[in-house]
Amino acid sequence: MQQFADTAAHGPDLGAGPIRLACRSQCGIAWFQQQLWDPDMSPGRNNFVLLRKSIKRNRLALPYREPELEPEPLPSPKPMVEAKLLEQHITEKLHSRFEQTFRNRMAQLLKEQRLRILTLNNKRKQQLQALELEHHRQTEEFEEKLVQSRQLLRDEQACNLQLKQTIEGQAAKIEGIREYFEHKLRNAKSVEISQLQALKSNYEMEVEAKVEAATTELKEHLQRREVELMYRDEQLSSLHEEIARLRRENQELLSHSGDHMLEKVSRKGVSFVAYHQGLGHITIPLEDMGTYLETPVVYAAARCGVTEQHYNHWLAHYRSPRCEAMDESGKMCGKPVERIDSPGDFLSGESDLCNVHQHPAGKAFALVRG
C-alpha cells in the first residue's frame, strides 16, 4: 500500500487538492494492474462524487480544521503619491493568484478527463475482449455443428447409396423371379390334361387327409375338455360341500365359543338388536347370529320376505326415490317419485318410475294402493 501511495499518479480533487490514485488504467506497479479496477465516472454514479459526499458527512467525527492563511504583509502606507503604486501592486498580486488557481484548475480538469478517457478506453477494451471471447466461442460451436452436419450428410449419402444398391438388387431379383415364373407358366401350359387331373386328385387326397387329421385332433381336444369340465364340476361340488360344512362349523363356533359367552349373555336377558331399513329394529335370535354376521343383507331380505336383489333394488329406491326410466339417448329421467317404505310393496319397473313412464297396470296398482 505504501508503494502504491508513493508511485500512484494524481487523481481528482476531492476538496483538499489532488489525491493519489492507483487504478487499472494508471497503475505504477505493472504486475498488480490486472487485480485492480477502474472507478465509475459516469454521470449520476461518479465514485469520486460519492466519496466527496461521504467525506463531507464525516460519520467518524474526525476533527478537521481549515488551514488559516496568513495575510500577506501589505506595504506601509505612503503618501498619496504612492497610492497608485499600491493599487497596481495589489492588482498584480490578485491577477497572479487567480491565474495560478485557474491554471491549477485547468490542469486538474485535464487530468480528470485523461483519467476518465483511460477508464473508458479500458472498459471498452474489456468489453471488446469479452465480445471477442464470445465470438470465438460461438465460432467454435458453429464450426463443431458444421462438422457434425457434414458428418451426418456423409452418413446420409452413404445410407442413400446403400439403399439405392439394395433397391437395384431387389429389382434385379424381382425381374429374375418374374422371368422364372413366366418360364414356369409357359411350361405349365404345355402339360397334358392327364397330368393336371393327376395333380388334382393328389391335391384332393392330401386335403382329405389333412381334414381327417384335423378332425381327429379336434375330437381328442373336445374329449379332454369334457374330462376337464367334469373334473371341475366335481371340484365345484366338493367346494360347495366344504363351504356348507364351514358355515355349519362357524355357526357351531359362534354358539359355543368363549365358554358359551353369547348364550350366557342371552340368558342374562340381553337381546341382540340390529337396524335395517324396511324392517326397523329387529331382534336376532342366538341361533341366527352366525347367519346374520355372515350375510346381514341376505338375512334382512329374508325377514322382509323378498330376495336379496329385490331388497337391494328397493334400498337404492328408498335412499334416492327418483324415476329411473331411460330416454332414447340413454339419459335417466331423474324426476322425484313417491318413496315406498316397505320392500314388499315395492315393484321394480313400476314403483321407481314417474307417472309419465309408468305402464297402465302400474298406474292402476298405485291408485289401488293409494
mmCIF file of C-alpha atoms in Angstrom:
data_model
loop_
_atom_site.group_PDB
_atom_site.id
_atom_site.type_symbol
_atom_site.label_atom_id
_atom_site.label_comp_id
_atom_site.label_asym_id
_atom_site.label_seq_id
_atom_site.Cartn_x
_atom_site.Cartn_y
_atom_site.Cartn_z
ATOM 1 C CA MET A 1 0.000 0.000 0.000
ATOM 2 C CA GLN A 2 2.859 2.380 0.760
ATOM 3 C CA GLN A 3 4.383 1.597 -2.630
ATOM 4 C CA PHE A 4 1.036 2.289 -4.266
ATOM 5 C CA ALA A 5 0.805 5.614 -2.421
ATOM 6 C CA ASP A 6 4.342 6.592 -3.400
ATOM 7 C CA THR A 7 4.100 5.668 -7.076
ATOM 8 C CA ALA A 8 0.435 6.476 -7.802
ATOM 9 C CA ALA A 9 -0.373 9.308 -10.190
ATOM 10 C CA HIS A 10 -2.505 12.295 -9.321
ATOM 11 C CA GLY A 11 -6.268 11.863 -9.303
ATOM 12 C CA PRO A 12 -9.210 14.246 -8.999
ATOM 13 C CA ASP A 13 -9.522 16.962 -6.357
ATOM 14 C CA LEU A 14 -11.868 15.936 -3.556
ATOM 15 C CA GLY A 15 -11.678 19.314 -1.781
ATOM 16 C CA ALA A 16 -8.124 19.432 -0.360
ATOM 17 C CA GLY A 17 -6.075 19.118 -3.520
ATOM 18 C CA PRO A 18 -5.487 16.258 -5.971
ATOM 19 C CA ILE A 19 -5.462 12.819 -4.402
ATOM 20 C CA ARG A 20 -3.148 9.917 -5.158
ATOM 21 C CA LEU A 21 -4.996 7.369 -7.310
ATOM 22 C CA ALA A 22 -3.911 3.849 -8.336
ATOM 23 C CA CYS A 23 -6.391 2.020 -10.569
ATOM 24 C CA ARG A 24 -6.416 -0.342 -13.524
ATOM 25 C CA SER A 25 -5.849 2.454 -16.057
ATOM 26 C CA GLN A 26 -2.995 4.104 -14.133
ATOM 27 C CA CYS A 27 -1.002 1.689 -12.030
ATOM 28 C CA GLY A 28 2.602 2.242 -11.003
ATOM 29 C CA ILE A 29 3.158 -1.462 -10.335
ATOM 30 C CA ALA A 30 2.613 -3.356 -13.569
ATOM 31 C CA TRP A 31 2.089 -6.818 -12.109
ATOM 32 C CA PHE A 32 -0.811 -5.563 -9.951
ATOM 33 C CA GLN A 33 -2.653 -3.930 -12.832
ATOM 34 C CA GLN A 34 -4.953 -6.925 -13.602
ATOM 35 C CA GLN A 35 -6.013 -7.156 -9.921
ATOM 36 C CA LEU A 36 -7.229 -3.520 -9.821
ATOM 37 C CA TRP A 37 -10.336 -1.906 -11.283
ATOM 38 C CA ASP A 38 -11.293 1.472 -12.699
ATOM 39 C CA PRO A 39 -13.595 3.932 -10.922
ATOM 40 C CA ASP A 40 -17.020 4.634 -12.395
ATOM 41 C CA MET A 41 -17.042 8.265 -13.567
ATOM 42 C CA SER A 42 -20.354 8.217 -15.420
ATOM 43 C CA PRO A 43 -22.844 10.999 -14.535
ATOM 44 C CA GLY A 44 -25.056 10.140 -11.595
ATOM 45 C CA ARG A 45 -22.767 7.279 -10.468
ATOM 46 C CA ASN A 46 -19.394 9.021 -10.155
ATOM 47 C CA ASN A 47 -17.411 7.279 -7.419
ATOM 48 C CA PHE A 48 -15.413 10.407 -6.588
ATOM 49 C CA VAL A 49 -18.565 12.457 -6.100
ATOM 50 C CA LEU A 50 -19.861 9.760 -3.733
ATOM 51 C CA LEU A 51 -16.519 9.791 -1.866
ATOM 52 C CA ARG A 52 -16.651 13.564 -1.571
ATOM 53 C CA LYS A 53 -20.174 13.370 -0.119
ATOM 54 C CA SER A 54 -19.161 10.609 2.325
ATOM 55 C CA ILE A 55 -16.150 12.661 3.496
ATOM 56 C CA LYS A 56 -18.344 15.701 3.901
ATOM 57 C CA ARG A 57 -20.847 13.752 6.087
ATOM 58 C CA ASN A 58 -17.884 12.682 8.308
ATOM 59 C CA ARG A 59 -19.745 9.939 10.216
ATOM 60 C CA LEU A 60 -16.497 9.009 12.008
ATOM 61 C CA ALA A 61 -16.418 12.536 13.502
ATOM 62 C CA LEU A 62 -12.784 13.105 12.509
ATOM 63 C CA PRO A 63 -11.520 16.531 13.563
ATOM 64 C CA TYR A 64 -10.762 18.845 10.691
ATOM 65 C CA ARG A 65 -9.808 22.453 10.633
ATOM 66 C CA GLU A 66 -9.479 24.719 7.672
ATOM 67 C CA PRO A 67 -5.914 25.942 7.252
ATOM 68 C CA GLU A 68 -5.537 29.536 8.217
ATOM 69 C CA LEU A 69 -3.995 31.637 5.541
ATOM 70 C CA GLU A 70 -1.638 34.232 6.841
ATOM 71 C CA PRO A 71 -2.362 37.530 5.241
ATOM 72 C CA GLU A 72 0.455 38.799 3.156
ATOM 73 C CA PRO A 73 2.025 41.906 4.565
ATOM 74 C CA LEU A 74 0.961 44.925 2.733
ATOM 75 C CA PRO A 75 3.389 47.754 2.163
ATOM 76 C CA SER A 76 3.172 50.528 4.715
ATOM 77 C CA PRO A 77 1.030 53.394 3.722
ATOM 78 C CA LYS A 78 2.857 56.041 1.842
ATOM 79 C CA PRO A 79 1.815 59.400 0.983
ATOM 80 C CA MET A 80 -0.914 59.898 -1.523
ATOM 81 C CA VAL A 81 1.703 59.978 -4.216
ATOM 82 C CA GLU A 82 2.338 56.232 -3.812
ATOM 83 C CA ALA A 83 -1.408 55.166 -3.724
ATOM 84 C CA LYS A 84 -1.340 54.378 -7.392
ATOM 85 C CA LEU A 85 1.704 52.141 -6.987
ATOM 86 C CA LEU A 86 -0.011 50.312 -4.082
ATOM 87 C CA GLU A 87 -3.153 49.693 -6.137
ATOM 88 C CA GLN A 88 -1.074 48.380 -9.019
ATOM 89 C CA HIS A 89 0.833 46.036 -6.681
ATOM 90 C CA ILE A 90 -2.419 44.577 -5.232
ATOM 91 C CA THR A 91 -3.885 44.126 -8.732
ATOM 92 C CA GLU A 92 -0.785 42.238 -9.881
ATOM 93 C CA LYS A 93 -0.892 40.012 -6.783
ATOM 94 C CA LEU A 94 -4.582 39.139 -7.302
ATOM 95 C CA HIS A 95 -4.073 38.582 -11.008
ATOM 96 C CA SER A 96 -1.115 36.287 -10.368
ATOM 97 C CA ARG A 97 -3.044 34.317 -7.700
ATOM 98 C CA PHE A 98 -6.193 33.943 -9.859
ATOM 99 C CA GLU A 99 -4.102 32.959 -12.880
ATOM 100 C CA GLN A 100 -2.285 30.301 -10.867
ATOM 101 C CA THR A 101 -5.593 28.992 -9.465
ATOM 102 C CA PHE A 102 -7.096 28.886 -12.953
ATOM 103 C CA ARG A 103 -4.071 27.029 -14.304
ATOM 104 C CA ASN A 104 -4.191 24.522 -11.461
ATOM 105 C CA ARG A 105 -7.901 24.030 -12.003
ATOM 106 C CA MET A 106 -7.460 23.532 -15.739
ATOM 107 C CA ALA A 107 -4.598 21.114 -15.153
ATOM 108 C CA GLN A 108 -6.729 19.182 -12.660
ATOM 109 C CA LEU A 109 -9.653 19.061 -15.108
ATOM 110 C CA LEU A 110 -7.318 17.828 -17.848
ATOM 111 C CA LYS A 111 -6.003 15.096 -15.541
ATOM 112 C CA GLU A 112 -9.539 14.076 -14.596
ATOM 113 C CA GLN A 113 -10.576 13.960 -18.251
ATOM 114 C CA ARG A 114 -7.485 11.937 -19.142
ATOM 115 C CA LEU A 115 -8.284 9.535 -16.287
ATOM 116 C CA ARG A 116 -11.866 9.284 -17.458
ATOM 117 C CA ILE A 117 -10.719 8.665 -21.044
ATOM 118 C CA LEU A 118 -8.310 5.969 -19.802
ATOM 119 C CA THR A 119 -11.042 4.277 -17.741
ATOM 120 C CA LEU A 120 -13.479 4.409 -20.672
ATOM 121 C CA ASN A 121 -10.842 3.004 -23.037
ATOM 122 C CA ASN A 122 -10.022 0.264 -20.560
ATOM 123 C CA LYS A 123 -13.722 -0.535 -20.135
ATOM 124 C CA ARG A 124 -14.195 -0.659 -23.910
ATOM 125 C CA LYS A 125 -11.158 -2.942 -24.177
ATOM 126 C CA GLN A 126 -12.640 -5.286 -21.589
ATOM 127 C CA GLN A 127 -15.989 -5.259 -23.387
ATOM 128 C CA LEU A 128 -14.179 -5.863 -26.684
ATOM 129 C CA GLN A 129 -12.255 -8.776 -25.171
ATOM 130 C CA ALA A 130 -15.489 -10.236 -23.805
ATOM 131 C CA LEU A 131 -17.115 -9.859 -27.225
ATOM 132 C CA GLU A 132 -14.097 -11.455 -28.903
ATOM 133 C CA LEU A 133 -14.218 -14.382 -26.461
ATOM 134 C CA GLU A 134 -17.967 -14.792 -27.043
ATOM 135 C CA HIS A 135 -17.445 -14.556 -30.789
ATOM 136 C CA HIS A 136 -14.664 -17.119 -30.596
ATOM 137 C CA ARG A 137 -16.849 -19.450 -28.522
ATOM 138 C CA GLN A 138 -19.788 -19.097 -30.911
ATOM 139 C CA THR A 139 -17.464 -19.617 -33.882
ATOM 140 C CA GLU A 140 -16.153 -22.833 -32.336
ATOM 141 C CA GLU A 141 -19.720 -24.007 -31.655
ATOM 142 C CA PHE A 142 -20.768 -23.225 -35.234
ATOM 143 C CA GLU A 143 -17.679 -24.992 -36.584
ATOM 144 C CA GLU A 144 -18.428 -28.023 -34.411
ATOM 145 C CA LYS A 145 -22.057 -28.039 -35.581
ATOM 146 C CA LEU A 146 -20.861 -27.664 -39.177
ATOM 147 C CA VAL A 147 -18.548 -30.659 -38.756
ATOM 148 C CA GLN A 148 -21.410 -32.685 -37.251
ATOM 149 C CA SER A 149 -23.743 -31.629 -40.063
ATOM 150 C CA ARG A 150 -21.168 -32.623 -42.677
ATOM 151 C CA GLN A 151 -20.681 -35.971 -40.950
ATOM 152 C CA LEU A 152 -24.446 -36.512 -40.882
ATOM 153 C CA LEU A 153 -24.620 -35.559 -44.559
ATOM 154 C CA ARG A 154 -21.916 -38.074 -45.417
ATOM 155 C CA ASP A 155 -23.696 -40.748 -43.352
ATOM 156 C CA GLU A 156 -26.993 -39.985 -45.092
ATOM 157 C CA GLN A 157 -25.326 -40.084 -48.501
ATOM 158 C CA ALA A 158 -23.722 -43.429 -47.662
ATOM 159 C CA CYS A 159 -27.063 -44.746 -46.397
ATOM 160 C CA ASN A 160 -28.830 -43.498 -49.525
ATOM 161 C CA LEU A 161 -26.199 -45.161 -51.693
ATOM 162 C CA GLN A 162 -26.609 -48.422 -49.798
ATOM 163 C CA LEU A 163 -30.396 -48.215 -50.100
ATOM 164 C CA LYS A 164 -30.089 -47.477 -53.781
ATOM 165 C CA GLN A 165 -27.880 -50.524 -54.262
ATOM 166 C CA THR A 166 -30.323 -52.629 -52.208
ATOM 167 C CA ILE A 167 -33.270 -51.403 -54.297
ATOM 168 C CA GLU A 168 -31.416 -52.131 -57.509
ATOM 169 C CA GLY A 169 -30.569 -55.622 -56.235
ATOM 170 C CA GLN A 170 -34.182 -56.218 -55.227
ATOM 171 C CA ALA A 171 -35.364 -55.007 -58.624
ATOM 172 C CA ALA A 172 -32.960 -57.378 -60.348
ATOM 173 C CA LYS A 173 -34.092 -60.217 -58.108
ATOM 174 C CA ILE A 174 -37.752 -59.459 -58.806
ATOM 175 C CA GLU A 175 -37.022 -59.373 -62.516
ATOM 176 C CA GLY A 176 -35.360 -62.798 -62.278
ATOM 177 C CA ILE A 177 -38.304 -64.203 -60.310
ATOM 178 C CA ARG A 178 -40.724 -62.784 -62.874
ATOM 179 C CA GLU A 179 -38.797 -64.398 -65.714
ATOM 180 C CA TYR A 180 -38.708 -67.677 -63.765
ATOM 181 C CA PHE A 181 -42.454 -67.740 -63.258
ATOM 182 C CA GLU A 182 -43.094 -66.750 -66.846
ATOM 183 C CA HIS A 183 -40.973 -69.698 -67.860
ATOM 184 C CA LYS A 184 -42.849 -71.970 -65.448
ATOM 185 C CA LEU A 185 -46.163 -70.654 -66.807
ATOM 186 C CA ARG A 186 -45.128 -71.408 -70.362
ATOM 187 C CA ASN A 187 -44.084 -74.912 -69.315
ATOM 188 C CA ALA A 188 -47.328 -75.403 -67.346
ATOM 189 C CA LYS A 189 -49.402 -74.599 -70.415
ATOM 190 C CA SER A 190 -47.743 -77.465 -72.243
ATOM 191 C CA VAL A 191 -48.653 -80.044 -69.550
ATOM 192 C CA GLU A 192 -51.198 -82.596 -70.678
ATOM 193 C CA ILE A 193 -54.701 -82.817 -69.250
ATOM 194 C CA SER A 194 -53.988 -86.184 -67.669
ATOM 195 C CA GLN A 195 -51.181 -84.756 -65.629
ATOM 196 C CA LEU A 196 -53.444 -81.937 -64.445
ATOM 197 C CA GLN A 197 -56.091 -84.466 -63.402
ATOM 198 C CA ALA A 198 -53.479 -86.495 -61.538
ATOM 199 C CA LEU A 199 -52.310 -83.376 -59.755
ATOM 200 C CA LYS A 200 -55.922 -82.510 -58.918
ATOM 201 C CA SER A 201 -56.622 -85.961 -57.489
ATOM 202 C CA ASN A 202 -53.431 -85.905 -55.433
ATOM 203 C CA TYR A 203 -54.378 -82.482 -54.095
ATOM 204 C CA GLU A 204 -57.866 -83.668 -53.103
ATOM 205 C CA MET A 205 -56.401 -86.716 -51.354
ATOM 206 C CA GLU A 206 -53.977 -84.534 -49.424
ATOM 207 C CA VAL A 207 -56.791 -82.150 -48.407
ATOM 208 C CA GLU A 208 -58.950 -85.048 -47.221
ATOM 209 C CA ALA A 209 -56.079 -86.454 -45.198
ATOM 210 C CA LYS A 210 -55.395 -83.073 -43.601
ATOM 211 C CA VAL A 211 -59.101 -82.580 -42.805
ATOM 212 C CA GLU A 212 -59.330 -86.021 -41.267
ATOM 213 C CA ALA A 213 -56.234 -85.400 -39.157
ATOM 214 C CA ALA A 214 -57.582 -82.036 -38.020
ATOM 215 C CA THR A 215 -60.947 -83.600 -37.187
ATOM 216 C CA THR A 216 -59.313 -86.334 -35.125
ATOM 217 C CA GLU A 217 -57.243 -83.762 -33.254
ATOM 218 C CA LEU A 218 -60.319 -81.645 -32.522
ATOM 219 C CA LYS A 219 -62.238 -84.672 -31.256
ATOM 220 C CA GLU A 220 -59.385 -85.544 -28.902
ATOM 221 C CA HIS A 221 -59.255 -81.931 -27.725
ATOM 222 C CA LEU A 222 -63.025 -81.930 -27.088
ATOM 223 C CA GLN A 223 -62.751 -85.150 -25.125
ATOM 224 C CA ARG A 224 -60.013 -83.647 -22.976
ATOM 225 C CA ARG A 225 -62.139 -80.529 -22.409
ATOM 226 C CA GLU A 226 -65.115 -82.686 -21.394
ATOM 227 C CA VAL A 227 -62.941 -84.530 -18.898
ATOM 228 C CA GLU A 228 -61.647 -81.234 -17.552
ATOM 229 C CA LEU A 229 -65.192 -79.856 -17.240
ATOM 230 C CA MET A 230 -66.352 -82.983 -15.426
ATOM 231 C CA TYR A 231 -63.374 -82.749 -13.074
ATOM 232 C CA ARG A 232 -64.115 -79.050 -12.487
ATOM 233 C CA ASP A 233 -67.774 -79.803 -11.729
ATOM 234 C CA GLU A 234 -66.655 -82.378 -9.172
ATOM 235 C CA GLN A 235 -64.328 -79.813 -7.642
ATOM 236 C CA LEU A 236 -67.130 -77.205 -7.510
ATOM 237 C CA SER A 237 -69.444 -79.718 -5.857
ATOM 238 C CA SER A 238 -66.807 -80.577 -3.272
ATOM 239 C CA LEU A 239 -66.120 -76.885 -2.700
ATOM 240 C CA HIS A 240 -69.848 -76.184 -2.151
ATOM 241 C CA GLU A 241 -69.991 -79.047 0.353
ATOM 242 C CA GLU A 242 -66.865 -77.665 2.044
ATOM 243 C CA ILE A 243 -68.419 -74.171 2.232
ATOM 244 C CA ALA A 244 -71.628 -75.591 3.733
ATOM 245 C CA ARG A 245 -69.585 -77.571 6.265
ATOM 246 C CA LEU A 246 -67.531 -74.474 7.157
ATOM 247 C CA ARG A 247 -70.715 -72.436 7.617
ATOM 248 C CA ARG A 248 -72.096 -75.086 9.974
ATOM 249 C CA GLU A 249 -68.837 -75.156 11.869
ATOM 250 C CA ASN A 250 -68.840 -71.354 12.018
ATOM 251 C CA GLN A 251 -72.389 -71.397 13.431
ATOM 252 C CA GLU A 252 -71.361 -74.002 15.996
ATOM 253 C CA LEU A 253 -68.254 -71.996 16.919
ATOM 254 C CA LEU A 254 -70.320 -68.835 17.314
ATOM 255 C CA SER A 255 -72.826 -70.643 19.527
ATOM 256 C CA HIS A 256 -70.145 -72.443 21.632
ATOM 257 C CA SER A 257 -67.137 -70.084 21.579
ATOM 258 C CA GLY A 258 -65.860 -68.212 24.603
ATOM 259 C CA ASP A 259 -67.366 -70.617 27.128
ATOM 260 C CA HIS A 260 -70.839 -70.096 25.685
ATOM 261 C CA MET A 261 -70.425 -66.337 26.137
ATOM 262 C CA LEU A 262 -73.275 -65.408 23.775
ATOM 263 C CA GLU A 263 -75.574 -67.975 25.359
ATOM 264 C CA LYS A 264 -74.761 -66.664 28.827
ATOM 265 C CA VAL A 265 -75.381 -63.100 27.703
ATOM 266 C CA SER A 266 -78.706 -64.178 26.162
ATOM 267 C CA ARG A 267 -79.727 -65.957 29.395
ATOM 268 C CA LYS A 268 -78.983 -62.785 31.309
ATOM 269 C CA GLY A 269 -81.741 -61.099 29.325
ATOM 270 C CA VAL A 270 -79.545 -59.291 26.793
ATOM 271 C CA SER A 271 -81.048 -59.191 23.283
ATOM 272 C CA PHE A 272 -79.154 -58.707 20.022
ATOM 273 C CA VAL A 273 -80.854 -55.895 18.129
ATOM 274 C CA ALA A 274 -79.931 -54.582 14.661
ATOM 275 C CA TYR A 275 -81.432 -51.868 12.497
ATOM 276 C CA HIS A 276 -82.229 -52.346 8.816
ATOM 277 C CA GLN A 277 -84.182 -50.039 6.537
ATOM 278 C CA GLY A 278 -87.565 -51.548 5.754
ATOM 279 C CA LEU A 279 -87.519 -53.587 8.997
ATOM 280 C CA GLY A 280 -86.526 -51.061 11.612
ATOM 281 C CA HIS A 281 -85.019 -52.528 14.782
ATOM 282 C CA ILE A 282 -85.142 -56.320 14.774
ATOM 283 C CA THR A 283 -84.165 -58.828 17.439
ATOM 284 C CA ILE A 284 -81.771 -61.531 16.232
ATOM 285 C CA PRO A 285 -82.091 -64.941 17.909
ATOM 286 C CA LEU A 286 -78.937 -66.570 19.148
ATOM 287 C CA GLU A 287 -79.238 -69.466 16.686
ATOM 288 C CA ASP A 288 -79.392 -66.986 13.725
ATOM 289 C CA MET A 289 -76.366 -64.955 14.841
ATOM 290 C CA GLY A 290 -73.931 -66.811 12.582
ATOM 291 C CA THR A 291 -76.128 -66.401 9.503
ATOM 292 C CA TYR A 292 -76.651 -62.705 10.243
ATOM 293 C CA LEU A 293 -72.955 -61.995 10.788
ATOM 294 C CA GLU A 294 -72.043 -63.774 7.547
ATOM 295 C CA THR A 295 -74.623 -62.083 5.243
ATOM 296 C CA PRO A 296 -76.649 -59.398 7.027
ATOM 297 C CA VAL A 297 -78.279 -58.141 3.804
ATOM 298 C CA VAL A 298 -79.494 -61.631 2.865
ATOM 299 C CA TYR A 299 -80.849 -62.083 6.396
ATOM 300 C CA ALA A 300 -82.718 -58.752 6.249
ATOM 301 C CA ALA A 301 -84.152 -59.606 2.812
ATOM 302 C CA ALA A 302 -85.356 -62.973 4.116
ATOM 303 C CA ARG A 303 -87.028 -61.298 7.097
ATOM 304 C CA CYS A 304 -88.804 -58.953 4.656
ATOM 305 C CA GLY A 305 -89.933 -61.903 2.543
ATOM 306 C CA VAL A 306 -88.073 -60.787 -0.607
ATOM 307 C CA THR A 307 -84.930 -61.772 -2.450
ATOM 308 C CA GLU A 308 -81.581 -60.115 -1.912
ATOM 309 C CA GLN A 309 -81.683 -58.497 -5.400
ATOM 310 C CA HIS A 310 -85.195 -57.165 -4.767
ATOM 311 C CA TYR A 311 -84.125 -55.789 -1.368
ATOM 312 C CA ASN A 312 -81.056 -54.052 -2.826
ATOM 313 C CA HIS A 313 -83.167 -52.524 -5.607
ATOM 314 C CA TRP A 314 -85.710 -51.257 -3.058
ATOM 315 C CA LEU A 315 -82.881 -49.954 -0.843
ATOM 316 C CA ALA A 316 -81.491 -47.870 -3.743
ATOM 317 C CA HIS A 317 -85.037 -46.525 -4.366
ATOM 318 C CA TYR A 318 -85.532 -45.773 -0.655
ATOM 319 C CA ARG A 319 -82.294 -43.817 -0.424
ATOM 320 C CA SER A 320 -82.928 -41.847 -3.636
ATOM 321 C CA PRO A 321 -86.556 -42.027 -4.846
ATOM 322 C CA ARG A 322 -86.379 -40.904 -8.454
ATOM 323 C CA CYS A 323 -87.516 -42.076 -11.880
ATOM 324 C CA GLU A 324 -85.016 -44.484 -13.418
ATOM 325 C CA ALA A 325 -86.511 -44.541 -16.908
ATOM 326 C CA MET A 326 -84.064 -44.040 -19.780
ATOM 327 C CA ASP A 327 -84.818 -41.998 -22.878
ATOM 328 C CA GLU A 328 -83.603 -42.773 -26.401
ATOM 329 C CA SER A 329 -80.294 -41.001 -25.789
ATOM 330 C CA GLY A 330 -79.609 -43.112 -22.684
ATOM 331 C CA LYS A 331 -80.224 -40.276 -20.207
ATOM 332 C CA MET A 332 -82.065 -41.039 -16.953
ATOM 333 C CA CYS A 333 -85.348 -39.166 -16.280
ATOM 334 C CA GLY A 334 -84.488 -38.484 -12.612
ATOM 335 C CA LYS A 335 -87.833 -36.950 -11.592
ATOM 336 C CA PRO A 336 -88.768 -37.436 -7.892
ATOM 337 C CA VAL A 337 -91.248 -40.258 -7.233
ATOM 338 C CA GLU A 338 -93.174 -41.391 -4.168
ATOM 339 C CA ARG A 339 -90.998 -43.306 -1.715
ATOM 340 C CA ILE A 340 -92.102 -46.873 -0.907
ATOM 341 C CA ASP A 341 -91.379 -47.557 2.766
ATOM 342 C CA SER A 342 -91.802 -51.358 2.654
ATOM 343 C CA PRO A 343 -89.781 -53.731 0.421
ATOM 344 C CA GLY A 344 -92.850 -55.950 -0.001
ATOM 345 C CA ASP A 345 -94.842 -53.096 -1.560
ATOM 346 C CA PHE A 346 -92.047 -52.175 -3.987
ATOM 347 C CA LEU A 347 -92.429 -53.276 -7.625
ATOM 348 C CA SER A 348 -89.295 -52.985 -9.718
ATOM 349 C CA GLY A 349 -90.044 -51.240 -13.003
ATOM 350 C CA GLU A 350 -93.205 -49.572 -11.640
ATOM 351 C CA SER A 351 -92.567 -48.052 -8.216
ATOM 352 C CA ASP A 352 -89.325 -46.485 -9.445
ATOM 353 C CA LEU A 353 -90.976 -44.762 -12.432
ATOM 354 C CA CYS A 354 -92.807 -41.436 -12.612
ATOM 355 C CA ASN A 355 -96.393 -41.070 -13.871
ATOM 356 C CA VAL A 356 -95.152 -40.317 -17.388
ATOM 357 C CA HIS A 357 -93.158 -43.539 -17.723
ATOM 358 C CA GLN A 358 -95.341 -45.932 -15.719
ATOM 359 C CA HIS A 359 -97.325 -48.636 -17.548
ATOM 360 C CA PRO A 360 -101.144 -48.515 -17.252
ATOM 361 C CA ALA A 361 -101.193 -51.580 -14.991
ATOM 362 C CA GLY A 362 -98.646 -49.967 -12.711
ATOM 363 C CA LYS A 363 -100.714 -46.778 -12.507
ATOM 364 C CA ALA A 364 -103.824 -48.797 -11.586
ATOM 365 C CA PHE A 365 -101.819 -50.614 -8.880
ATOM 366 C CA ALA A 366 -100.599 -47.283 -7.496
ATOM 367 C CA LEU A 367 -104.194 -45.965 -7.392
ATOM 368 C CA VAL A 368 -105.473 -49.116 -5.615
ATOM 369 C CA ARG A 369 -102.633 -48.956 -3.105
ATOM 370 C CA GLY A 370 -103.325 -45.259 -2.513
#
